Amino acid sequence: MKKTLILFAGITLFISCKSGQNKSSKNSSELNELVSIMQGHYSSEIQSKEDKDYYNISLRMTPIWKEKGNYLFVEQAIFDKQDKPYRVRVYRVTQKSENEFISEIFTIKNEKDWIGKWATPKDYDKLTESDIELKEGCQVTLKREGKKKFSGATGDKTCPSELRGASFANSIVTVSQNEILSWDQGFDKEGKQVWGATKGGYRFIKMK
């Protein structure tokens, strides 16, 4: 079986609330907890050694724009090619209800200009909201499953995808204190899977 790259839609991972929902209110302890455990540098190295159908992927989630809300700048790359990430995104994490959270996903205009800026995160201050665009229907809704554990998924057939003949994409995500499990799959209009892992999600272990 050929190795399959994840497409973390994400993490990928990771919720559609109205714009600005959290800007005027103080974060709850639950929202702070989720955002805190999401951020960091992750690797799927252990899984790639256990199962050769999985690549060793680097996943970085760096907090940005703290004065505007809970935003994460996300890069995914083959671990040995972190200077050439195959996915560059911004996530906005908000709280919908007491135990329900939304992670919206944004693409970035001129994304190559921002690759590697995690090393000097102050540079993200130059990125503006006009530089990003919401991926409608691709948000992930997460629910608390326990202390420092949240699980969720995209809506059913709500996230459009044209990659490799796909019609839509689905993502299933679990975020815990030191690990993110992300299973991203693309399906054609008949419901046949055309990309993504077939055995299960990628298991990312936090490195720092």
PDB file of C-alpha atoms in Angstrom:
ATOM      1  CA  MET A   1       0.000   0.000   0.000  1.00  0.00           C
ATOM      2  CA  LYS A   2       1.362   3.413  -0.927  1.00  0.00           C
ATOM      3  CA  LYS A   3       2.044   5.900   1.766  1.00  0.00           C
ATOM      4  CA  THR A   4      -0.590   8.567   2.046  1.00  0.00           C
ATOM      5  CA  LEU A   5      -0.020  12.187   3.005  1.00  0.00           C
ATOM      6  CA  ILE A   6      -2.502  13.661   5.413  1.00  0.00           C
ATOM      7  CA  LEU A   7      -4.459  16.711   4.522  1.00  0.00           C
ATOM      8  CA  PHE A   8      -5.165  18.096   7.976  1.00  0.00           C
ATOM      9  CA  ALA A   9      -8.192  20.216   7.379  1.00  0.00           C
ATOM     10  CA  GLY A  10      -7.946  20.704   9.225  1.00  0.00           C
ATOM     11  CA  ILE A  11      -5.380  19.494  12.163  1.00  0.00           C
ATOM     12  CA  THR A  12      -5.434  20.328  10.774  1.00  0.00           C
ATOM     13  CA  LEU A  13      -6.366  20.155  13.496  1.00  0.00           C
ATOM     14  CA  PHE A  14      -8.222  22.662  13.540  1.00  0.00           C
ATOM     15  CA  ILE A  15     -15.623  25.435  13.771  1.00  0.00           C
ATOM     16  CA  SER A  16     -17.874  28.044  12.309  1.00  0.00           C
ATOM     17  CA  CYS A  17     -18.909  30.781  14.622  1.00  0.00           C
ATOM     18  CA  LYS A  18     -19.709  34.248  13.453  1.00  0.00           C
ATOM     19  CA  SER A  19     -16.685  36.441  12.947  1.00  0.00           C
ATOM     20  CA  GLY A  20     -15.593  38.204  16.102  1.00  0.00           C
ATOM     21  CA  GLN A  21     -17.570  35.992  18.483  1.00  0.00           C
ATOM     22  CA  ASN A  22     -14.772  35.899  21.047  1.00  0.00           C
ATOM     23  CA  LYS A  23     -13.232  39.305  20.545  1.00  0.00           C
ATOM     24  CA  SER A  24     -15.182  41.163  23.192  1.00  0.00           C
ATOM     25  CA  SER A  25     -15.412  38.479  25.865  1.00  0.00           C
ATOM     26  CA  LYS A  26     -12.805  36.938  28.095  1.00  0.00           C
ATOM     27  CA  ASN A  27     -11.799  33.402  27.213  1.00  0.00           C
ATOM     28  CA  SER A  28     -13.272  30.650  29.341  1.00  0.00           C
ATOM     29  CA  SER A  29     -10.899  28.257  31.085  1.00  0.00           C
ATOM     30  CA  GLU A  30     -12.092  25.493  28.721  1.00  0.00           C
ATOM     31  CA  LEU A  31     -11.268  27.525  25.608  1.00  0.00           C
ATOM     32  CA  ASN A  32      -7.886  28.500  27.034  1.00  0.00           C
ATOM     33  CA  GLU A  33      -7.211  24.834  27.742  1.00  0.00           C
ATOM     34  CA  LEU A  34      -8.042  23.752  24.181  1.00  0.00           C
ATOM     35  CA  VAL A  35      -5.978  26.471  22.519  1.00  0.00           C
ATOM     36  CA  SER A  36      -3.059  25.810  24.856  1.00  0.00           C
ATOM     37  CA  ILE A  37      -2.847  22.094  24.122  1.00  0.00           C
ATOM     38  CA  MET A  38      -3.285  22.600  20.361  1.00  0.00           C
ATOM     39  CA  GLN A  39      -0.241  24.829  19.974  1.00  0.00           C
ATOM     40  CA  GLY A  40       3.242  23.371  19.640  1.00  0.00           C
ATOM     41  CA  HIS A  41       5.450  21.309  17.331  1.00  0.00           C
ATOM     42  CA  TYR A  42       4.268  17.759  16.593  1.00  0.00           C
ATOM     43  CA  SER A  43       5.656  14.790  14.691  1.00  0.00           C
ATOM     44  CA  SER A  44       4.194  11.503  13.435  1.00  0.00           C
ATOM     45  CA  GLU A  45       7.637   9.844  13.541  1.00  0.00           C
ATOM     46  CA  ILE A  46       6.649   7.066  15.957  1.00  0.00           C
ATOM     47  CA  GLN A  47       3.686   6.048  13.815  1.00  0.00           C
ATOM     48  CA  SER A  48       5.785   6.151  10.636  1.00  0.00           C
ATOM     49  CA  LYS A  49       8.253   3.702  12.181  1.00  0.00           C
ATOM     50  CA  GLU A  50       5.467   1.363  13.285  1.00  0.00           C
ATOM     51  CA  ASP A  51       3.626   1.449   9.948  1.00  0.00           C
ATOM     52  CA  LYS A  52       5.392   2.232   6.671  1.00  0.00           C
ATOM     53  CA  ASP A  53       2.108   3.368   5.097  1.00  0.00           C
ATOM     54  CA  TYR A  54       2.467   6.611   7.080  1.00  0.00           C
ATOM     55  CA  TYR A  55       4.974   9.400   6.522  1.00  0.00           C
ATOM     56  CA  ASN A  56       6.838  11.223   9.257  1.00  0.00           C
ATOM     57  CA  ILE A  57       5.008  14.558   9.188  1.00  0.00           C
ATOM     58  CA  SER A  58       5.882  17.762  10.996  1.00  0.00           C
ATOM     59  CA  LEU A  59       2.926  19.764  12.314  1.00  0.00           C
ATOM     60  CA  ARG A  60       3.516  23.217  13.792  1.00  0.00           C
ATOM     61  CA  MET A  61       0.787  25.345  15.355  1.00  0.00           C
ATOM     62  CA  THR A  62       1.983  28.770  16.458  1.00  0.00           C
ATOM     63  CA  PRO A  63      -0.271  31.290  18.265  1.00  0.00           C
ATOM     64  CA  ILE A  64      -0.697  34.643  16.495  1.00  0.00           C
ATOM     65  CA  TRP A  65      -2.877  37.765  16.811  1.00  0.00           C
ATOM     66  CA  LYS A  66      -3.539  37.283  20.518  1.00  0.00           C
ATOM     67  CA  GLU A  67      -5.228  40.678  20.753  1.00  0.00           C
ATOM     68  CA  LYS A  68      -7.790  39.609  18.113  1.00  0.00           C
ATOM     69  CA  GLY A  69      -8.784  36.217  19.513  1.00  0.00           C
ATOM     70  CA  ASN A  70      -7.451  32.670  19.376  1.00  0.00           C
ATOM     71  CA  TYR A  71      -5.582  32.192  16.106  1.00  0.00           C
ATOM     72  CA  LEU A  72      -2.975  29.594  15.195  1.00  0.00           C
ATOM     73  CA  PHE A  73      -0.625  29.689  12.222  1.00  0.00           C
ATOM     74  CA  VAL A  74      -0.317  26.097  10.959  1.00  0.00           C
ATOM     75  CA  GLU A  75       2.350  24.442   8.820  1.00  0.00           C
ATOM     76  CA  GLN A  76       2.496  20.775   7.773  1.00  0.00           C
ATOM     77  CA  ALA A  77       5.424  19.254   5.956  1.00  0.00           C
ATOM     78  CA  ILE A  78       7.374  16.075   5.425  1.00  0.00           C
ATOM     79  CA  PHE A  79       9.637  16.175   8.474  1.00  0.00           C
ATOM     80  CA  ASP A  80      12.834  16.300   6.430  1.00  0.00           C
ATOM     81  CA  LYS A  81      11.415  19.068   4.228  1.00  0.00           C
ATOM     82  CA  GLN A  82      10.059  21.550   6.721  1.00  0.00           C
ATOM     83  CA  ASP A  83      11.210  24.431   4.532  1.00  0.00           C
ATOM     84  CA  LYS A  84       8.684  23.269   1.929  1.00  0.00           C
ATOM     85  CA  PRO A  85       5.379  22.670   3.764  1.00  0.00           C
ATOM     86  CA  TYR A  86       2.541  21.214   1.698  1.00  0.00           C
ATOM     87  CA  ARG A  87      -0.084  22.874   3.876  1.00  0.00           C
ATOM     88  CA  VAL A  88      -0.082  26.421   5.284  1.00  0.00           C
ATOM     89  CA  ARG A  89      -3.198  27.615   7.111  1.00  0.00           C
ATOM     90  CA  VAL A  90      -4.582  29.840   9.856  1.00  0.00           C
ATOM     91  CA  TYR A  91      -7.034  28.394  12.383  1.00  0.00           C
ATOM     92  CA  ARG A  92      -9.424  30.463  14.491  1.00  0.00           C
ATOM     93  CA  VAL A  93     -10.701  28.702  17.597  1.00  0.00           C
ATOM     94  CA  THR A  94     -13.881  29.902  19.299  1.00  0.00           C
ATOM     95  CA  GLN A  95     -16.354  28.576  21.842  1.00  0.00           C
ATOM     96  CA  LYS A  96     -19.908  27.782  20.783  1.00  0.00           C
ATOM     97  CA  SER A  97     -21.306  26.522  24.101  1.00  0.00           C
ATOM     98  CA  GLU A  98     -20.059  25.280  27.449  1.00  0.00           C
ATOM     99  CA  ASN A  99     -18.510  22.108  26.020  1.00  0.00           C
ATOM    100  CA  GLU A 100     -18.514  22.777  22.278  1.00  0.00           C
ATOM    101  CA  PHE A 101     -15.816  24.574  20.293  1.00  0.00           C
ATOM    102  CA  ILE A 102     -15.282  25.573  16.672  1.00  0.00           C
ATOM    103  CA  SER A 103     -12.009  25.573  14.705  1.00  0.00           C
ATOM    104  CA  GLU A 104     -12.358  27.554  11.481  1.00  0.00           C
ATOM    105  CA  ILE A 105      -9.784  27.160   8.715  1.00  0.00           C
ATOM    106  CA  PHE A 106      -8.380  29.920   6.532  1.00  0.00           C
ATOM    107  CA  THR A 107      -6.167  29.779   3.472  1.00  0.00           C
ATOM    108  CA  ILE A 108      -3.444  32.415   3.119  1.00  0.00           C
ATOM    109  CA  LYS A 109      -2.705  34.646   0.159  1.00  0.00           C
ATOM    110  CA  ASN A 110       0.974  34.586  -0.801  1.00  0.00           C
ATOM    111  CA  GLU A 111       1.493  31.770   1.686  1.00  0.00           C
ATOM    112  CA  LYS A 112       5.130  31.302   0.623  1.00  0.00           C
ATOM    113  CA  ASP A 113       5.921  34.677   2.188  1.00  0.00           C
ATOM    114  CA  TRP A 114       5.035  33.287   5.620  1.00  0.00           C
ATOM    115  CA  ILE A 115       6.714  29.879   5.598  1.00  0.00           C
ATOM    116  CA  GLY A 116       9.090  29.390   8.510  1.00  0.00           C
ATOM    117  CA  LYS A 117       8.059  32.537  10.358  1.00  0.00           C
ATOM    118  CA  TRP A 118       7.336  30.389  13.436  1.00  0.00           C
ATOM    119  CA  ALA A 119      11.036  30.917  14.204  1.00  0.00           C
ATOM    120  CA  THR A 120      10.361  34.660  14.548  1.00  0.00           C
ATOM    121  CA  PRO A 121       6.641  34.761  15.476  1.00  0.00           C
ATOM    122  CA  LYS A 122       6.611  38.548  15.838  1.00  0.00           C
ATOM    123  CA  ASP A 123       6.697  38.623  12.030  1.00  0.00           C
ATOM    124  CA  TYR A 124       3.107  37.345  11.995  1.00  0.00           C
ATOM    125  CA  ASP A 125       2.031  40.785  13.210  1.00  0.00           C
ATOM    126  CA  LYS A 126       2.506  41.899   9.602  1.00  0.00           C
ATOM    127  CA  LEU A 127      -0.085  39.362   8.416  1.00  0.00           C
ATOM    128  CA  THR A 128      -3.552  40.926   8.215  1.00  0.00           C
ATOM    129  CA  GLU A 129      -7.083  39.566   8.164  1.00  0.00           C
ATOM    130  CA  SER A 130      -7.351  40.668   4.528  1.00  0.00           C
ATOM    131  CA  ASP A 131      -4.542  38.198   3.743  1.00  0.00           C
ATOM    132  CA  ILE A 132      -6.603  35.164   4.770  1.00  0.00           C
ATOM    133  CA  GLU A 133      -9.777  33.584   3.380  1.00  0.00           C
ATOM    134  CA  LEU A 134     -12.233  31.314   5.198  1.00  0.00           C
ATOM    135  CA  LYS A 135     -12.702  27.770   3.863  1.00  0.00           C
ATOM    136  CA  GLU A 136     -16.486  27.668   4.063  1.00  0.00           C
ATOM    137  CA  GLY A 137     -17.938  24.411   5.379  1.00  0.00           C
ATOM    138  CA  CYS A 138     -14.569  23.006   6.481  1.00  0.00           C
ATOM    139  CA  GLN A 139     -14.751  23.995  10.148  1.00  0.00           C
ATOM    140  CA  VAL A 140     -14.278  21.309  12.783  1.00  0.00           C
ATOM    141  CA  THR A 141     -16.665  21.164  15.740  1.00  0.00           C
ATOM    142  CA  LEU A 142     -14.942  19.826  18.864  1.00  0.00           C
ATOM    143  CA  LYS A 143     -16.547  18.636  22.089  1.00  0.00           C
ATOM    144  CA  ARG A 144     -14.906  18.045  25.443  1.00  0.00           C
ATOM    145  CA  GLU A 145     -14.407  14.332  26.111  1.00  0.00           C
ATOM    146  CA  GLY A 146     -12.587  14.746  29.419  1.00  0.00           C
ATOM    147  CA  LYS A 147      -9.797  16.715  31.033  1.00  0.00           C
ATOM    148  CA  LYS A 148      -7.519  18.034  28.280  1.00  0.00           C
ATOM    149  CA  LYS A 149      -9.246  15.929  25.630  1.00  0.00           C
ATOM    150  CA  PHE A 150     -11.478  17.190  22.807  1.00  0.00           C
ATOM    151  CA  SER A 151     -12.880  15.297  19.811  1.00  0.00           C
ATOM    152  CA  GLY A 152     -14.864  16.263  16.757  1.00  0.00           C
ATOM    153  CA  ALA A 153     -15.231  16.368  12.989  1.00  0.00           C
ATOM    154  CA  THR A 154     -16.275  18.391   9.986  1.00  0.00           C
ATOM    155  CA  GLY A 155     -19.888  18.371   8.905  1.00  0.00           C
ATOM    156  CA  ASP A 156     -21.217  15.596   6.670  1.00  0.00           C
ATOM    157  CA  LYS A 157     -20.174  16.448   3.081  1.00  0.00           C
ATOM    158  CA  THR A 158     -19.926  20.160   3.911  1.00  0.00           C
ATOM    159  CA  CYS A 159     -16.250  20.699   3.041  1.00  0.00           C
ATOM    160  CA  PRO A 160     -15.688  20.924  -0.735  1.00  0.00           C
ATOM    161  CA  SER A 161     -12.527  19.420  -2.243  1.00  0.00           C
ATOM    162  CA  GLU A 162     -11.324  19.034  -5.821  1.00  0.00           C
ATOM    163  CA  LEU A 163      -8.079  17.254  -4.958  1.00  0.00           C
ATOM    164  CA  ARG A 164      -7.516  14.095  -7.029  1.00  0.00           C
ATOM    165  CA  GLY A 165     -11.082  14.009  -8.259  1.00  0.00           C
ATOM    166  CA  ALA A 166     -12.694  14.504  -4.871  1.00  0.00           C
ATOM    167  CA  SER A 167     -16.044  16.180  -4.351  1.00  0.00           C
ATOM    168  CA  PHE A 168     -15.801  16.685  -0.596  1.00  0.00           C
ATOM    169  CA  ALA A 169     -13.458  16.068   2.338  1.00  0.00           C
ATOM    170  CA  ASN A 170     -14.051  14.822   5.866  1.00  0.00           C
ATOM    171  CA  SER A 171     -11.839  15.288   8.901  1.00  0.00           C
ATOM    172  CA  ILE A 172     -12.011  13.538  12.279  1.00  0.00           C
ATOM    173  CA  VAL A 173      -9.863  15.042  15.027  1.00  0.00           C
ATOM    174  CA  THR A 174      -8.970  14.257  18.642  1.00  0.00           C
ATOM    175  CA  VAL A 175      -6.851  16.729  20.605  1.00  0.00           C
ATOM    176  CA  SER A 176      -5.305  15.697  23.923  1.00  0.00           C
ATOM    177  CA  GLN A 177      -2.544  17.077  26.120  1.00  0.00           C
ATOM    178  CA  ASN A 178       0.437  15.788  24.140  1.00  0.00           C
ATOM    179  CA  GLU A 179      -1.138  14.234  21.049  1.00  0.00           C
ATOM    180  CA  ILE A 180      -3.350  15.043  18.086  1.00  0.00           C
ATOM    181  CA  LEU A 181      -5.044  12.323  16.065  1.00  0.00           C
ATOM    182  CA  SER A 182      -6.191  13.538  12.651  1.00  0.00           C
ATOM    183  CA  TRP A 183      -7.891  11.498   9.940  1.00  0.00           C
ATOM    184  CA  ASP A 184      -8.513  13.415   6.712  1.00  0.00           C
ATOM    185  CA  GLN A 185     -10.139  11.777   3.687  1.00  0.00           C
ATOM    186  CA  GLY A 186     -11.411  12.907   0.299  1.00  0.00           C
ATOM    187  CA  PHE A 187     -14.388  11.336  -1.465  1.00  0.00           C
ATOM    188  CA  ASP A 188     -15.811  11.635  -4.969  1.00  0.00           C
ATOM    189  CA  LYS A 189     -19.476  12.386  -5.657  1.00  0.00           C
ATOM    190  CA  GLU A 190     -20.320   8.678  -5.446  1.00  0.00           C
ATOM    191  CA  GLY A 191     -18.787   8.479  -1.974  1.00  0.00           C
ATOM    192  CA  LYS A 192     -15.663   6.567  -3.036  1.00  0.00           C
ATOM    193  CA  GLN A 193     -12.495   7.538  -1.172  1.00  0.00           C
ATOM    194  CA  VAL A 194      -9.917   9.058  -3.528  1.00  0.00           C
ATOM    195  CA  TRP A 195      -7.289  10.397  -1.137  1.00  0.00           C
ATOM    196  CA  GLY A 196      -6.259  10.194   2.496  1.00  0.00           C
ATOM    197  CA  ALA A 197      -5.289   7.462   4.904  1.00  0.00           C
ATOM    198  CA  THR A 198      -7.428   4.331   4.745  1.00  0.00           C
ATOM    199  CA  LYS A 199      -6.470   2.572   7.987  1.00  0.00           C
ATOM    200  CA  GLY A 200      -6.904   5.423  10.433  1.00  0.00           C
ATOM    201  CA  GLY A 201      -5.720   8.894  11.289  1.00  0.00           C
ATOM    202  CA  TYR A 202      -2.237  10.267  11.640  1.00  0.00           C
ATOM    203  CA  ARG A 203      -0.963  10.279  15.223  1.00  0.00           C
ATOM    204  CA  PHE A 204       1.004  13.416  16.052  1.00  0.00           C
ATOM    205  CA  ILE A 205       3.051  13.459  19.246  1.00  0.00           C
ATOM    206  CA  LYS A 206       4.009  16.821  20.708  1.00  0.00           C
ATOM    207  CA  MET A 207       7.744  17.430  20.649  1.00  0.00           C
ATOM    208  CA  LYS A 208       7.680  20.824  22.373  1.00  0.00           C
TER     209      LYS A 208
END
